[in-house]
Structures are given as C-alpha cells and as structure tokens.
Coordinates of C-alpha atoms in Angstrom, one line a residue:
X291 CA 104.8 72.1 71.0
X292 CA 102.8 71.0 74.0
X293 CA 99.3 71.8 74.0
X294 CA 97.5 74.7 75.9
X295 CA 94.9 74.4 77.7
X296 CA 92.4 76.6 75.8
X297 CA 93.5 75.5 72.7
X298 CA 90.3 74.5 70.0
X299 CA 88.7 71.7 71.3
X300 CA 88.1 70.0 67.8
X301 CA 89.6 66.5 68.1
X302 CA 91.6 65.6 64.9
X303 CA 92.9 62.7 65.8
X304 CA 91.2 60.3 62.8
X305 CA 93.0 62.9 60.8
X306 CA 96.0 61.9 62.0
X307 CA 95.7 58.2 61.6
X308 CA 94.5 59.0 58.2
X309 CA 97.5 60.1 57.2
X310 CA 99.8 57.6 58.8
X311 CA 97.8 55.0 56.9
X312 CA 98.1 56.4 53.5
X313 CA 101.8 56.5 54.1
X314 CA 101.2 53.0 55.1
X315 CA 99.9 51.9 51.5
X316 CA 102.4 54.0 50.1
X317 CA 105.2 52.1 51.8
X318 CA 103.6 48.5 50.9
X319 CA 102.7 49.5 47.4
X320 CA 106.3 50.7 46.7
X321 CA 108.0 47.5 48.5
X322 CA 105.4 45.0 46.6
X323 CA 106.2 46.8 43.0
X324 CA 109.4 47.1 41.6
X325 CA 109.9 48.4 38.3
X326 CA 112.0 45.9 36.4
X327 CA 115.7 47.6 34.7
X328 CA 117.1 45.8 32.2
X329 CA 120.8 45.1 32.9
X330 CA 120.5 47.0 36.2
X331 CA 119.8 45.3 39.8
X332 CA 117.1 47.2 41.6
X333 CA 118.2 50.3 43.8
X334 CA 114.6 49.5 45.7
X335 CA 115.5 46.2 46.2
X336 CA 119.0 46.8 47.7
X337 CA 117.6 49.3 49.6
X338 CA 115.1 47.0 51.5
X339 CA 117.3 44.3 51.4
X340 CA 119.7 46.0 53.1
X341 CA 117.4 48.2 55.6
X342 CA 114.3 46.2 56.7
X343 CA 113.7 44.3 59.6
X344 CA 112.9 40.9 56.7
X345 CA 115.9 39.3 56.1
X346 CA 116.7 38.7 52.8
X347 CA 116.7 34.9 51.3
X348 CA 120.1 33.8 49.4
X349 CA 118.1 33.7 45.7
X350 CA 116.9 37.2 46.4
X351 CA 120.5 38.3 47.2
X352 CA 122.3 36.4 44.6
X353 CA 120.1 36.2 41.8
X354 CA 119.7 39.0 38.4
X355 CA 116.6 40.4 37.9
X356 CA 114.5 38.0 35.9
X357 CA 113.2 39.5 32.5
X358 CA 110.4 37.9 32.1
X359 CA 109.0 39.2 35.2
X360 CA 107.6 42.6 35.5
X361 CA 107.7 42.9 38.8
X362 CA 110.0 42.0 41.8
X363 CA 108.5 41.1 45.4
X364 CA 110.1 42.5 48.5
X365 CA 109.5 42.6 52.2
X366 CA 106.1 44.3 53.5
X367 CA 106.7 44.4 57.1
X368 CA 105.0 47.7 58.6
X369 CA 108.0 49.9 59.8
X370 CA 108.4 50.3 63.3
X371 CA 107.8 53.6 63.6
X372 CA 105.2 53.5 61.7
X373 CA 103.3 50.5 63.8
X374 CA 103.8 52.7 66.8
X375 CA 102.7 55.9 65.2
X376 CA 99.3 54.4 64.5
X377 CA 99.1 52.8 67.7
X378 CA 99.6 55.8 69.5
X379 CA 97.3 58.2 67.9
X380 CA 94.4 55.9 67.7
X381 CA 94.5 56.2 72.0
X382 CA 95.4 59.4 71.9
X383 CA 92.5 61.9 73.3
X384 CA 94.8 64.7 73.3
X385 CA 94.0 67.3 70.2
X386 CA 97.4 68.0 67.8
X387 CA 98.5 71.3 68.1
X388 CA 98.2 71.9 64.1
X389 CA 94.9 71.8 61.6
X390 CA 95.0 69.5 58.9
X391 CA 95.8 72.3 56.5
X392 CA 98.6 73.2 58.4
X393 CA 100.2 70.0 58.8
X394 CA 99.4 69.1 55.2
X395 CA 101.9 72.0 54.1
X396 CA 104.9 70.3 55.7
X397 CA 103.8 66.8 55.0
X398 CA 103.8 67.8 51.1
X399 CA 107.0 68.7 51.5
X400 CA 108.6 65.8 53.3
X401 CA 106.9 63.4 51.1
X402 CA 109.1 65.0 47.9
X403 CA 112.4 64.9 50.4
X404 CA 111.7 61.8 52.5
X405 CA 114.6 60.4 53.3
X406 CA 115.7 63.4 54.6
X407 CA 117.3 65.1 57.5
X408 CA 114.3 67.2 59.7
X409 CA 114.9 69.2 62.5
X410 CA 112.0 70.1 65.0
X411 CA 112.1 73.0 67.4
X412 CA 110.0 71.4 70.3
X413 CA 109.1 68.4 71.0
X414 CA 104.9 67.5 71.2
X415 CA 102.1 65.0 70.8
X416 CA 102.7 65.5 67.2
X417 CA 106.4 64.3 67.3
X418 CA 106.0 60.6 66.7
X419 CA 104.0 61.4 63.4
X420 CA 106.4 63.9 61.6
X421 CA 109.1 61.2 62.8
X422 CA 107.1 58.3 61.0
X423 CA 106.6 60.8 58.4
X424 CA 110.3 60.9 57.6
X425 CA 110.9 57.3 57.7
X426 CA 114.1 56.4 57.1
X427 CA 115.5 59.5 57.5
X428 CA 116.9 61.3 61.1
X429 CA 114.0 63.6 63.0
X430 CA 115.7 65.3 65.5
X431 CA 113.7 67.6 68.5
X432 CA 115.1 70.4 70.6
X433 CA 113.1 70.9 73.6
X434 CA 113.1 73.2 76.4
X435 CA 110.9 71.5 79.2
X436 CA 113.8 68.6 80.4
X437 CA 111.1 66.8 82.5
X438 CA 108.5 66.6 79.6
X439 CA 111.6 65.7 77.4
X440 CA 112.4 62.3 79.8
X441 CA 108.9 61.5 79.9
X442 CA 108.2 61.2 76.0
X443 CA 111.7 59.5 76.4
X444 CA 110.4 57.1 78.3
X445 CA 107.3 56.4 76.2
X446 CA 109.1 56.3 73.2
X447 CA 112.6 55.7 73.5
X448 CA 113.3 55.6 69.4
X449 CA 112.7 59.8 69.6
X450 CA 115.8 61.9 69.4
X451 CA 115.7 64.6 71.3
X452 CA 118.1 66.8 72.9
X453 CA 117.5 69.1 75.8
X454 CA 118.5 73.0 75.1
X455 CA 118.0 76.4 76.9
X456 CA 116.8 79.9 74.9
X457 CA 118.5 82.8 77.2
X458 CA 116.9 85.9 74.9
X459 CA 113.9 87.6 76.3
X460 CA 111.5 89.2 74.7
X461 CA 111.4 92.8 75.9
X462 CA 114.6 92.8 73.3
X463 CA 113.0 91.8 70.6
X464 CA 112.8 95.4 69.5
X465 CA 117.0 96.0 70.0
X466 CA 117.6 92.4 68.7
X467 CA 115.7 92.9 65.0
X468 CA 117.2 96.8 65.1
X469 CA 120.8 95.1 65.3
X470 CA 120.1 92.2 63.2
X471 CA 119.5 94.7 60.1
X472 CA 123.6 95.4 61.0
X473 CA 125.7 93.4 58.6
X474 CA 127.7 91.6 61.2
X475 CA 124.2 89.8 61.8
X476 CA 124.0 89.1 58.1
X477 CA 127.2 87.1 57.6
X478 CA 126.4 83.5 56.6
X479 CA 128.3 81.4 59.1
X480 CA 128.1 78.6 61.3
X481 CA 126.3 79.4 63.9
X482 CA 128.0 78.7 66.5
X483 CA 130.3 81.3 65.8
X484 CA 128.3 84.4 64.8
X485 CA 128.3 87.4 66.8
X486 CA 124.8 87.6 66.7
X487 CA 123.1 87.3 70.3
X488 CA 120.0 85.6 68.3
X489 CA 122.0 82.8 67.0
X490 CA 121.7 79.8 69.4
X491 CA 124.9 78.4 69.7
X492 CA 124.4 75.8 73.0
X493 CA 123.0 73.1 70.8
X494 CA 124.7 69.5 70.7
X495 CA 127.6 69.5 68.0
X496 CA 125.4 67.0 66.4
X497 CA 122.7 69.8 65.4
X498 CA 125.0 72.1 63.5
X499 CA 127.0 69.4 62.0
X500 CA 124.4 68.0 60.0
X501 CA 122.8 69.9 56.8
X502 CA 119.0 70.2 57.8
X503 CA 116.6 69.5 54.9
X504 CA 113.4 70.6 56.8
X505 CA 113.6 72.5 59.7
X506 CA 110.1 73.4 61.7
X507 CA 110.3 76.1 64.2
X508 CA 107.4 75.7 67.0
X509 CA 109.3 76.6 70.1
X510 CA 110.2 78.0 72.8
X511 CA 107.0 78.2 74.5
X512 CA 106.5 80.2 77.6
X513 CA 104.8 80.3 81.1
X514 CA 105.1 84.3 82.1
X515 CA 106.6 87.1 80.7
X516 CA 110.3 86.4 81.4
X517 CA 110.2 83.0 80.1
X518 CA 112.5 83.0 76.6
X519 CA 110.8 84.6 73.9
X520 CA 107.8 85.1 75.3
X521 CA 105.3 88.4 75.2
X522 CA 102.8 89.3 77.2
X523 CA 101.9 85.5 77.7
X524 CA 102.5 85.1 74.1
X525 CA 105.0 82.7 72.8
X526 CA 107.6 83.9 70.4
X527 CA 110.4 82.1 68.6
X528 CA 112.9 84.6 67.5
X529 CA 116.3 83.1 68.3
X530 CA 114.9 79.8 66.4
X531 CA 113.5 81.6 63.6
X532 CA 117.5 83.2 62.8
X533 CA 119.4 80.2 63.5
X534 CA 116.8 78.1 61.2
X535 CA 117.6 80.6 58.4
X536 CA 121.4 80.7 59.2
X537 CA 121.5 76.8 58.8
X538 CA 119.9 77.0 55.5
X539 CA 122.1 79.5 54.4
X540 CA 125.2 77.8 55.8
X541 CA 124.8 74.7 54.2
X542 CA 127.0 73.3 51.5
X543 CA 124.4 72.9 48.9
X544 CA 120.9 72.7 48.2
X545 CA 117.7 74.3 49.9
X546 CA 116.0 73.7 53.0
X547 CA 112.6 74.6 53.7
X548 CA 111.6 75.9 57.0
X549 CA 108.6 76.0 58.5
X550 CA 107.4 78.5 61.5
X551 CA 104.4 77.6 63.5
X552 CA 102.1 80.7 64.9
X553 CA 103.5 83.1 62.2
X554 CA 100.6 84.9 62.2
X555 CA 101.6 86.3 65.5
X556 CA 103.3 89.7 65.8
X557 CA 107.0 88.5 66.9
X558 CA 106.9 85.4 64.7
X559 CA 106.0 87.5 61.7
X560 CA 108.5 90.1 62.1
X561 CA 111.4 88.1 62.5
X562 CA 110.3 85.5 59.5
X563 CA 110.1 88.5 57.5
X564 CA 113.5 89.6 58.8
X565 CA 116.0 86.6 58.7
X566 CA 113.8 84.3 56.5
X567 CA 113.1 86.8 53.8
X568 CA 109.3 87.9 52.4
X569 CA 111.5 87.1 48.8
X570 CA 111.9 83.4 50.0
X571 CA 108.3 83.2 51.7
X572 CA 107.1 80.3 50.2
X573 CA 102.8 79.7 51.7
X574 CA 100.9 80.3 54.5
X575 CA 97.9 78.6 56.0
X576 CA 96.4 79.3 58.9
X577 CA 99.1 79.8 60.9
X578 CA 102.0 77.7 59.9
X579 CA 104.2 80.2 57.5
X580 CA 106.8 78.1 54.6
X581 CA 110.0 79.8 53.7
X582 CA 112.7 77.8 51.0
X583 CA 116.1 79.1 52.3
X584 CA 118.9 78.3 49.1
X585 CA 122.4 77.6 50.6
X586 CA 124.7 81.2 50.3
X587 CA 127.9 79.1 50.0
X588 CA 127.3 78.2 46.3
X589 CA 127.2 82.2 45.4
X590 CA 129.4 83.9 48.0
X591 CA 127.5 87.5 46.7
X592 CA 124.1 86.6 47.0
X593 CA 122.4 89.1 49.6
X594 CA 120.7 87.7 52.8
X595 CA 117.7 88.4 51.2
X596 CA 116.7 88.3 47.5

C-alpha cells in the first residue's frame, strides 16, 4: 500500500481530512442527540458510558431516562483515533494511494457496518484513516515490508499490524488459476487447512479466528520480477484475493464485502473473477473492484460461485 514513485501527482490530502471531519460531526451529533425510549434506558448511552474516555457522573449512571426531555446529553470528546487521524493528514505531503471515488466505495460501506471487524492487506499512508474510519471496531493490517511495518509502529503505536510473508510467484499464476478451477480448491474451509497452494496459511491465529466484515486486498507489492505476485514489475495479489474469498465463505454467518485494489490489472482481474465470482461482483470505480462474499456454511450446497 506504499506509494510509488511515479504515482499521480494530484495531492488529495484536503480530501482526506474532509472526510475524517464529517465523521467527526457525525460522531458529536450522534453523542449530543439521543433519542428518548420510553421504558427503555438508552443503548447509546450505555454504550458511551461504558466506552469513552469521559467518565460518567453517578446521576447519569443511576438515573431513568427523564420523559420530559427529548433528548439526553453524552460525552463529546473527539476519539483518539480520530484526533490523530486529522493531525496526521493535515502534515501529510505524501499523495494517498486511492482517488476519492475509490475510497468513497469502501467508506460507504463501513459507514453501514461500523463497528465492525476490517481486515487490510498492506499497510500504507492511508492506514490510520480506514482505522479511524472503523472506530470502534478492530482494523487489522498484514504487511510484507517488516522494516516499514516497525516504523509506522513506531509513529503510531495504536495500529495493528502483523508481519506476513507471500511465497507464490507469479510465473504460476497461469498453473495456480488452471488448478484452482479443481474442486479440491473449491471446498469452503478454513484456510489454514486447504490444499490449495493459494490459500495463505502463515498468518497469526488471530487472523483466521475472527469473522472479517470487510476485508481490502492491496497487497503484496513487489520490487522485481521474483518478488511474490509480482509481473513484469507489476504487482499482483493473487494468494490474497483467494484467501479473502475463502474467509467470506468460511464464516459462520453473514456477508463480507471485499474489496481489491488495482483490479483493473490483468492478474488482479482474473483471479477476482475466479475465487470472488463475476455473480458476486458488486461495483467498480477506477480501479478498486467490490465483491459481497455470503458465508457457504448456512447452505452447505451453494456453489463457489452463484
């Protein structure tokens, strides 16, 4: 998710704050209003009570909702990762690696499902927004690169992130999607234990144990032409792109939506089509691709793709 160095020199950093503002005034509006329920304490309340950095006063805590109120007051302190999210792209002079259209087509999504669980393939400039983005929920990022993994670390020690190696090289990406049409490759599993060679299965337990709402693929990236799914100084993301959509599947319940940065490239788009399934292709724009993968665990006979 790191930049490159020829990468379009349009600065969208204003965009960037724009957003984490709004979410700002979203966040403030919905802590200062709270609709009153007759008979029933407020879940918003309890929730703040219980999760902001504002401690609570005794009345607050012991006291009924009061009916002739409309409204209830709560705590407005800015979130922490929101305060530093702002802070650090209003210095930032380093252009995010997504358009404004393109990050507004996961953002949509997270701000339905925030609170949620989102897991990021690659860790980049933009990782403290989608993190703020998800506030309250857990933002996770596997990244390749261990020394540009300890520095963000060190900048920003509230960002999880966990070191992880891709072995598959791209001069197999022809073999790899020829097998993965087998229906050994198709068996909804956990994958740590399919027999697939594109399933990643060195990832922290943590990773596969928990059930991924989002999940944005926009990594590995390469520096030459043996460097994991990479072609002809090309990245690719093939491996990430069929372990995404076996986590979807393999969940107990529920959908998650994933997300694959630089589909419109050859690899990416063959492999989305493949393991995430044109029948579960969701949008496009520019060059980030949405697929909604439903879990296969509720209907043991559904096919890998619809």
């Amino acid at each position: 998710m790191r930049p490159s160095e020829t990468q379009n020199s349009i600065n969208l950093k204003l965009i960037l704050i724009c957003f984490l503002c709004l979410l700002f005034f979203l966040l403030v509006f919905k802590s200062n209003f709270t609709p009153f329920r007759e008979n029933h304490p407020s879940p918003i309340l309890e929730t703040h009570v219980s999760s902001s950095t504002c401690p609570a006063t005794e009345e607050q805590l012991l006291s009924p909702a009061c009916p002739s109120l409309l409204f209830t007051p709560t705590c407005t302190k800015t979130p922490p990762s929101l305060a530093q999210a702002l802070v650090h792209y209003a210095t930032l002079n380093v252009t995010p690696q997504q358009t404004f259209n393109e990050i507004s087509v996961t953002s949509r999504v997270l701000q339905k499902k925030a609170p949620c669980n989102f897991l990021v393939f690659g860790l980049g400039h933009d990782s403290l927004m989608w993190t703020a983005l998800n506030h309250g929920g857990r933002t996770v990022f596997l990244e390749e690169d261990k020394s540009w993994m300890e520095r963000i670390k060190q900048k920003f020690p509230s960002v999880e992130s966990y070191y992880v190696v891709y072995d598959t090289k791209v001069h197999e990406a022809d073999e790899l999607l020829e097998v993965g049409m087998g229906e050994d490759c198709k068996v909804v599993a956990d994958p740590r234990f399919s027999k697939y060679k594109l399933s990643l299965k060195g990832f922290p337990n943590e990773v596969y144990d928990v059930e991924w709402d989002l999940i944005m693929v926009d990594a590995p990236t390469g520096y030459h032409d043996e460097a994991p799914g990479r072609i002809g100084g090309v990245p690719t993301r093939m491996g990430a792109i069929y372990t995404a959509g076996l986590m979807g599947r393999n969940r107990e319940d529920g959908e998650t939506d994933v997300f694959v940065h630089n589909v419109n490239r050859v690899v990416e788009d063959k492999f989305s089509k493949a393991f995430l399934c044109e029948g579960y292709f969701r949008e496009q724009e520019g060059r980030i691709g949405r697929f909604t993968i439903p879990s296969h665990r509720t209907r043991s006979r559904r096919s890998f793709c619809p």
